[in-house]
Short mmCIF file of C-alpha atoms in Angstrom, two decimals:
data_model
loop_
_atom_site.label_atom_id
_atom_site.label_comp_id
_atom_site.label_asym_id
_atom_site.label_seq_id
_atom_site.Cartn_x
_atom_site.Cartn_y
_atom_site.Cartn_z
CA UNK A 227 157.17 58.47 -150.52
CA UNK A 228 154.56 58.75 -147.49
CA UNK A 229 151.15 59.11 -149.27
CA UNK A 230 148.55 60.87 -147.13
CA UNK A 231 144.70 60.56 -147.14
CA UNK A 232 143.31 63.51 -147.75
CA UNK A 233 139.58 64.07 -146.18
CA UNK A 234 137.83 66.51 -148.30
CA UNK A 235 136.20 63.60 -150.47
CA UNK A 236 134.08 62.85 -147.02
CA UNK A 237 132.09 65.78 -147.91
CA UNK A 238 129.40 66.43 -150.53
CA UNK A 239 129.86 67.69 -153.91
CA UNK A 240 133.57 68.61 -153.09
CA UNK A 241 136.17 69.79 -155.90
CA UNK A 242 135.78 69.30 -159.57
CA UNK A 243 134.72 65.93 -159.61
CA UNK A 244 131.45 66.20 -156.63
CA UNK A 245 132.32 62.32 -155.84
CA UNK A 246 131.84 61.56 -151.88
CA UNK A 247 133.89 58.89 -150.88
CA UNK A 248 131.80 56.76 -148.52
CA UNK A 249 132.77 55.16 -145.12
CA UNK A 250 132.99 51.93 -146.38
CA UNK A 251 135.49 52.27 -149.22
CA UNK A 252 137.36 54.84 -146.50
CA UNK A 253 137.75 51.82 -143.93
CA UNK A 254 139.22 49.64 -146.80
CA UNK A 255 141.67 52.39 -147.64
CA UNK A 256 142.94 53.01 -144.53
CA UNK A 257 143.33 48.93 -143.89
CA UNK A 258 145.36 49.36 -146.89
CA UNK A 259 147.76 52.36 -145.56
CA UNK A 260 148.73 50.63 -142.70
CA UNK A 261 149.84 47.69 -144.69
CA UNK A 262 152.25 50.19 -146.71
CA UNK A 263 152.74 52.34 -143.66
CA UNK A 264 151.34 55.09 -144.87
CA UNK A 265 149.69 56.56 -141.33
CA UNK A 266 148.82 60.29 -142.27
CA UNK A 267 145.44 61.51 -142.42
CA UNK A 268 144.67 65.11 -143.56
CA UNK A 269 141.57 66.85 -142.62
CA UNK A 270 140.50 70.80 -141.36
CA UNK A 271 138.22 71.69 -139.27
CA UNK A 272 135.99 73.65 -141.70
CA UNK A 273 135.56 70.28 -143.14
CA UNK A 274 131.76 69.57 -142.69
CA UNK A 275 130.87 67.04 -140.84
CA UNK A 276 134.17 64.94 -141.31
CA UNK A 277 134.96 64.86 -137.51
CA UNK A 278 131.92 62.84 -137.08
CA UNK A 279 132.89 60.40 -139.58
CA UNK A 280 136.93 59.95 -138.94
CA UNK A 281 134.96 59.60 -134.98
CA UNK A 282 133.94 56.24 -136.15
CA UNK A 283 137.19 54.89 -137.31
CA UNK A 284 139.90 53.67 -135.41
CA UNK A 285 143.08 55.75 -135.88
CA UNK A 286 145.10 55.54 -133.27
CA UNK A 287 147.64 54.37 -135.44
CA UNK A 288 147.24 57.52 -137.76
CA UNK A 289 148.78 60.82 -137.08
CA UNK A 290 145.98 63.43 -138.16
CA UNK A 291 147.11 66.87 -139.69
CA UNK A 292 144.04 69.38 -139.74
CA UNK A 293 144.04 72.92 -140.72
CA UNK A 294 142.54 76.16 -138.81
CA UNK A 295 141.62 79.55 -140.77
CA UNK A 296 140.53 82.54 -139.09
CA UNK A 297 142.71 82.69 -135.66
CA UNK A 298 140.82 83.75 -132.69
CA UNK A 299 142.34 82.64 -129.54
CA UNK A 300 139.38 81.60 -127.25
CA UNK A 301 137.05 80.51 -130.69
CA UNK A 302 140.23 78.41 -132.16
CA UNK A 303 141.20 76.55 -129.19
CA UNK A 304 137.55 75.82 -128.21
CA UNK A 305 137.52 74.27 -131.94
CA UNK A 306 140.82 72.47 -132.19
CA UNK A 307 139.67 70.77 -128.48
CA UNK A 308 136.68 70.08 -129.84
CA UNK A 309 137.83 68.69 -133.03
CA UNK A 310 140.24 66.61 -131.72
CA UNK A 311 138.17 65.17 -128.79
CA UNK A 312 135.77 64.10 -131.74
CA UNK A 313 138.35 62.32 -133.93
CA UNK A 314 139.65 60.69 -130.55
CA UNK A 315 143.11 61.54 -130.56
CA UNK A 316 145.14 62.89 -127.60
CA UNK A 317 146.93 65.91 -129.88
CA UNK A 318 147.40 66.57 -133.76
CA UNK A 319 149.97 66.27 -135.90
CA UNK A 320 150.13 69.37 -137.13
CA UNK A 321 147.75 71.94 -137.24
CA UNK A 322 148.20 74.26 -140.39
CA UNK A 323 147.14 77.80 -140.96
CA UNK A 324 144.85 77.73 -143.86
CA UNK A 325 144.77 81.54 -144.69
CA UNK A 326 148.30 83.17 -145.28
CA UNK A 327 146.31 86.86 -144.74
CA UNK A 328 146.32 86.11 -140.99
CA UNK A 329 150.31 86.50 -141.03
CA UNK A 330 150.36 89.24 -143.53
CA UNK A 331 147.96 91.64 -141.63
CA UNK A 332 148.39 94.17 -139.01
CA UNK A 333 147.47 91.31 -136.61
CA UNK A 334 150.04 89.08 -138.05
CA UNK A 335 152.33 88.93 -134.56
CA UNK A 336 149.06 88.55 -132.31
CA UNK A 337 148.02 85.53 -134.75
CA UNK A 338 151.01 84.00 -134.64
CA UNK A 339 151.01 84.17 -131.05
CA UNK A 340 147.88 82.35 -131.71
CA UNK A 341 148.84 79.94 -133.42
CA UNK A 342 151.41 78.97 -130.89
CA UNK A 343 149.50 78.80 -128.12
CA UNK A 344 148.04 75.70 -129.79
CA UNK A 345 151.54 74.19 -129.58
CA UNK A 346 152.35 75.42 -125.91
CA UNK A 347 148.67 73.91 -124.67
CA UNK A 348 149.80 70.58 -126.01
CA UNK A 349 146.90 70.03 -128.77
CA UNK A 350 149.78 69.73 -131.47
CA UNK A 351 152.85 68.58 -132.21
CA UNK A 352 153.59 71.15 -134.77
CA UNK A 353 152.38 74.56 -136.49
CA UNK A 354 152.08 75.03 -139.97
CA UNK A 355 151.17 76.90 -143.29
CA UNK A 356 148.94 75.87 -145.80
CA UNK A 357 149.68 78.38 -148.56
CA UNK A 358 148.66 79.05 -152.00
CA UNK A 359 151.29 82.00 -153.01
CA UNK A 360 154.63 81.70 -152.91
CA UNK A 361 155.68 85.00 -152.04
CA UNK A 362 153.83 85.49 -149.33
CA UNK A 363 155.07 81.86 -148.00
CA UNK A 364 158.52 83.37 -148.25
CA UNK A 365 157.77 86.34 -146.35
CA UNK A 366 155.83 84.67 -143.71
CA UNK A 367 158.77 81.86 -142.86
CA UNK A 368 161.15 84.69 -142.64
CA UNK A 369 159.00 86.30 -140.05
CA UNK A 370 157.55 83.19 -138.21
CA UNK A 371 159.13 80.55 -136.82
CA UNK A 372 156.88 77.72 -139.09
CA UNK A 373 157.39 73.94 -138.27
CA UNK A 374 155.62 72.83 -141.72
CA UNK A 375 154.28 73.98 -144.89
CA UNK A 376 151.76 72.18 -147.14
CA UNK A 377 151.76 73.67 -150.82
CA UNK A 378 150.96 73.02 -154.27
CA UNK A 379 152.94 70.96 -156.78
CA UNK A 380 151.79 68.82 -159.78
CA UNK A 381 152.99 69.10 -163.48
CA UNK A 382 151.80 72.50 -163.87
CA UNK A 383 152.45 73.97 -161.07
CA UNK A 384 156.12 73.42 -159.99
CA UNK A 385 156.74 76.91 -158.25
CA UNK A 386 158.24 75.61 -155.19
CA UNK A 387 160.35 73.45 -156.21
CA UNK A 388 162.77 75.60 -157.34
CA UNK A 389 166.64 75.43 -155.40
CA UNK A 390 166.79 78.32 -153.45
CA UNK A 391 163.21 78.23 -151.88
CA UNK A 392 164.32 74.51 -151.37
CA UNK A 393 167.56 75.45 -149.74
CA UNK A 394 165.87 77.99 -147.46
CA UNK A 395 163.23 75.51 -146.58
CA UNK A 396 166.45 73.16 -145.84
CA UNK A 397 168.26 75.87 -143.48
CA UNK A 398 165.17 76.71 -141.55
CA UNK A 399 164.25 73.13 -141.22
CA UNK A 400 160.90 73.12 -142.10
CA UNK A 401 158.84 70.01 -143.55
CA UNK A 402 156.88 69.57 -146.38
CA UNK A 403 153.86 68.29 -147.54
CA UNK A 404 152.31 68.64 -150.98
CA UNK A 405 149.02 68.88 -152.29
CA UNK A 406 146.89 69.40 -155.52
CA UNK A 407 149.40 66.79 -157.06
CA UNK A 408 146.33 65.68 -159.57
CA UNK A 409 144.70 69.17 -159.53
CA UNK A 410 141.54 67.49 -157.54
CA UNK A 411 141.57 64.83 -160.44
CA UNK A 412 142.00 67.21 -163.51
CA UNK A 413 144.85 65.88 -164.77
CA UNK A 414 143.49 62.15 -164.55
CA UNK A 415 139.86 63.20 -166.05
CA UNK A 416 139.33 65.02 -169.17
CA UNK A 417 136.17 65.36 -168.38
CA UNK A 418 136.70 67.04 -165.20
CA UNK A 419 139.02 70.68 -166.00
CA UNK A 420 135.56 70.70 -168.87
CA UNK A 421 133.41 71.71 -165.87
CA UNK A 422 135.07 74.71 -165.30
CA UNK A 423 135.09 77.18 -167.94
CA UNK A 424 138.15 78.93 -168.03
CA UNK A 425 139.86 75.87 -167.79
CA UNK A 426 137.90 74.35 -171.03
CA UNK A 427 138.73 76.84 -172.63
CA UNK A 428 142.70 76.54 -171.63
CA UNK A 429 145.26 75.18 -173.97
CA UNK A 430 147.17 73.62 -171.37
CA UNK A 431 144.68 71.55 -170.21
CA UNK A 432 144.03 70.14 -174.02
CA UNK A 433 148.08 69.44 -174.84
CA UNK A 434 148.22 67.66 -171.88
CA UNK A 435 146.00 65.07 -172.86
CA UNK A 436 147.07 64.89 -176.13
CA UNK A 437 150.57 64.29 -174.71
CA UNK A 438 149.07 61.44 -172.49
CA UNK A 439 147.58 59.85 -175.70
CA UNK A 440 150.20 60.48 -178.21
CA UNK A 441 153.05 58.85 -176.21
CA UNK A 442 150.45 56.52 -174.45
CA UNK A 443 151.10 57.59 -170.74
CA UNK A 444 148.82 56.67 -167.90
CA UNK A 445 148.10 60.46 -165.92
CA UNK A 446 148.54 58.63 -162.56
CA UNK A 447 151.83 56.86 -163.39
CA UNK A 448 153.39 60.21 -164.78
CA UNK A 449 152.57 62.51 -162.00
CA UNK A 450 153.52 59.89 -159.59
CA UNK A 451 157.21 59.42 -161.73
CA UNK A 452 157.45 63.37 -161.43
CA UNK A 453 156.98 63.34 -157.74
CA UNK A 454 160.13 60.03 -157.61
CA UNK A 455 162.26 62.56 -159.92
CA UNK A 456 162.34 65.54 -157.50
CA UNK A 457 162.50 63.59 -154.21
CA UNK A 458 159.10 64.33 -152.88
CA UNK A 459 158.55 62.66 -149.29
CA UNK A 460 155.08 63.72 -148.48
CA UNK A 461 151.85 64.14 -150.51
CA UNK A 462 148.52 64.79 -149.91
CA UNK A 463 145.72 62.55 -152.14
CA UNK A 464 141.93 62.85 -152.66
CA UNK A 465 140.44 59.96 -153.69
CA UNK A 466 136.46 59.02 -154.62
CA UNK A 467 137.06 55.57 -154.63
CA UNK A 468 139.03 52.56 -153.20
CA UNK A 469 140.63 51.43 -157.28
CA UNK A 470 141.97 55.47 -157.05
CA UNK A 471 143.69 54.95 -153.80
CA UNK A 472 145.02 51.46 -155.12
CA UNK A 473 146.40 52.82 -158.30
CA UNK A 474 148.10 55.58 -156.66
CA UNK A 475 149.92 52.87 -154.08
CA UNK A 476 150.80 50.78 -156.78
CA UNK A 477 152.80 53.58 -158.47
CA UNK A 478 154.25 54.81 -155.28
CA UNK A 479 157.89 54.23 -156.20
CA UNK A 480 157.94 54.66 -160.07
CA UNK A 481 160.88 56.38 -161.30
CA UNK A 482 161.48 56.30 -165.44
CA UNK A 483 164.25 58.83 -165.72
CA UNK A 484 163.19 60.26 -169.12
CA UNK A 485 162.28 63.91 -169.10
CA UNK A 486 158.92 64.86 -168.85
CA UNK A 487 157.62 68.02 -170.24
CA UNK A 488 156.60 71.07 -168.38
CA UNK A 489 153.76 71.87 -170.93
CA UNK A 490 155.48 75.45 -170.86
CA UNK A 491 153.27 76.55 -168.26
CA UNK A 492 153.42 80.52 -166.68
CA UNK A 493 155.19 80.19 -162.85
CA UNK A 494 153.37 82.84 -161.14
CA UNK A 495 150.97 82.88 -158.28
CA UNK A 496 148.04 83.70 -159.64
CA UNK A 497 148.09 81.95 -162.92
CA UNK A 498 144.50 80.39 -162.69
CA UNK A 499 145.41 77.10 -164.52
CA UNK A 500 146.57 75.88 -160.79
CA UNK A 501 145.19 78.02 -158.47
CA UNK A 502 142.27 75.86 -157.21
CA UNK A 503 141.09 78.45 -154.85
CA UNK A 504 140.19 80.82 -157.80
CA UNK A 505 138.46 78.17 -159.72
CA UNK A 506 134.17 78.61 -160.44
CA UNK A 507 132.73 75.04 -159.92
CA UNK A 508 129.32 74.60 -160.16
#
């Protein structure tokens, strides 16, 4: 399994847990990656002030996916060129669409053109989707020719997962990346789903934990074992701190075979137990 660095943590009072994760720890962790060969770093542009930072680093030997929302052609090439003259790289990765409503819309062909051009003018390797819903991610890869997705999966949230979206991924050859795998640290912190209030007051939230303690399961270990049981490649991790980063890498490749529940949780898109974007943090 490739784990990749997610960036948002470089910004303040991000996600549930508001922890910036600080240059120094960040240089440590990515000395670390290289040792296990883990060279992904993933980062958008709408990320404040994170270009600056990653400007200070050396990662030439990192390949750097970033994300783009609203297309506009001259305003999102003038930002991807300036992004990734900033970061010091000679082209992305992968640049991801972050808002699936830009190939839904009436404008959906002329943003996909778009999105293209980025690959045609050499500033990435590949195009992708980062998506939330999975019906509109099926409808958009049957319109759009999509090199990548990046979606959600974690314990709760196993919508795409499921054979035939798998097997269409498969015959359209698209890679995958996957994201929210800890539910930005709410199913590793008790504390943390507290701070929102729907989520306090969720049952699912509370059995998990009690699962964790009755059968006296580390949170990290167990999502990491669910990844190893469905052959995940490719995540995408936040961390606040260097010991999160290490704990993760030292559970890269465990694989216990006994079932773990599903916690019986509702499969639709807009159940709000894993649909981050909906969440009210304050």
């Amino acid at each position: 399994m490739n784990i990749i660095l997610g960036t948002a943590q470089l910004m303040d009072g991000y996600g549930l847990a508001k922890k910036k994760l600080y240059k120094k720890d960040l240089t440590e962790i990515l000395n670390l990656a290289k040792k296990k060969k883990c060279n992904f770093l993933d980062t958008a542009i709408a990320y404040k002030d994170v270009d600056k930072t990653l400007s200070k680093l050396n990662l030439k030997k990192f390949n750097i996916l970033t994300k783009v929302k609203k297309l506009d052609y001259i305003n999102t090439v003038k930002e991807v060129k300036k992004s990734k003259k900033l970061i010091g790289i000679s082209k992305f990765h992968t640049i991801f669409l972050h808002d699936e409503k830009e190939l839904l819309s009436k404008k959906k062909n002329k943003n996909y053109k778009i999105l293209k051009k980025l690959k045609l003018l050499n500033l990435t390797k590949f195009i992708g989707l980062s998506a939330y819903s999975k019906k509109n991610t099926i409808e958009i890869i049957k319109n759009f020719k999509i090199d990548a997705l990046q979606l959600p999966l974690n314990l709760f949230d196993r919508r795409f997962i499921d054979k035939e979206f798998l097997e269409m991924v498969k015959v359209k050859k698209i890679k995958l990346y996957f994201r929210s795998i800890f539910l930005q640290g709410a199913l590793i912190d008790k504390k943390l789903y507290k701070r929102e209030e729907k989520l306090n007051r969720n049952k699912y939230f509370k059995n998990y934990f009690k699962w964790l303690k009755e059968n006296k399961k580390n949170p990290i270990e167990i999502t990491m074992n669910f990844l190893n049981q469905v052959g995940i490649k490719k995540v995408i991790v936040g961390v606040s701190s260097k010991s999160e980063y290490k704990e993760i890498i030292k559970n890269i490749n465990f694989l216990n075979n006994k079932m773990i529940p599903n916690f019986d949780v509702n499969q639709n898109d807009n159940n709000y137990i894993y649909r981050t974007d909906y969440w009210n943090i304050k």
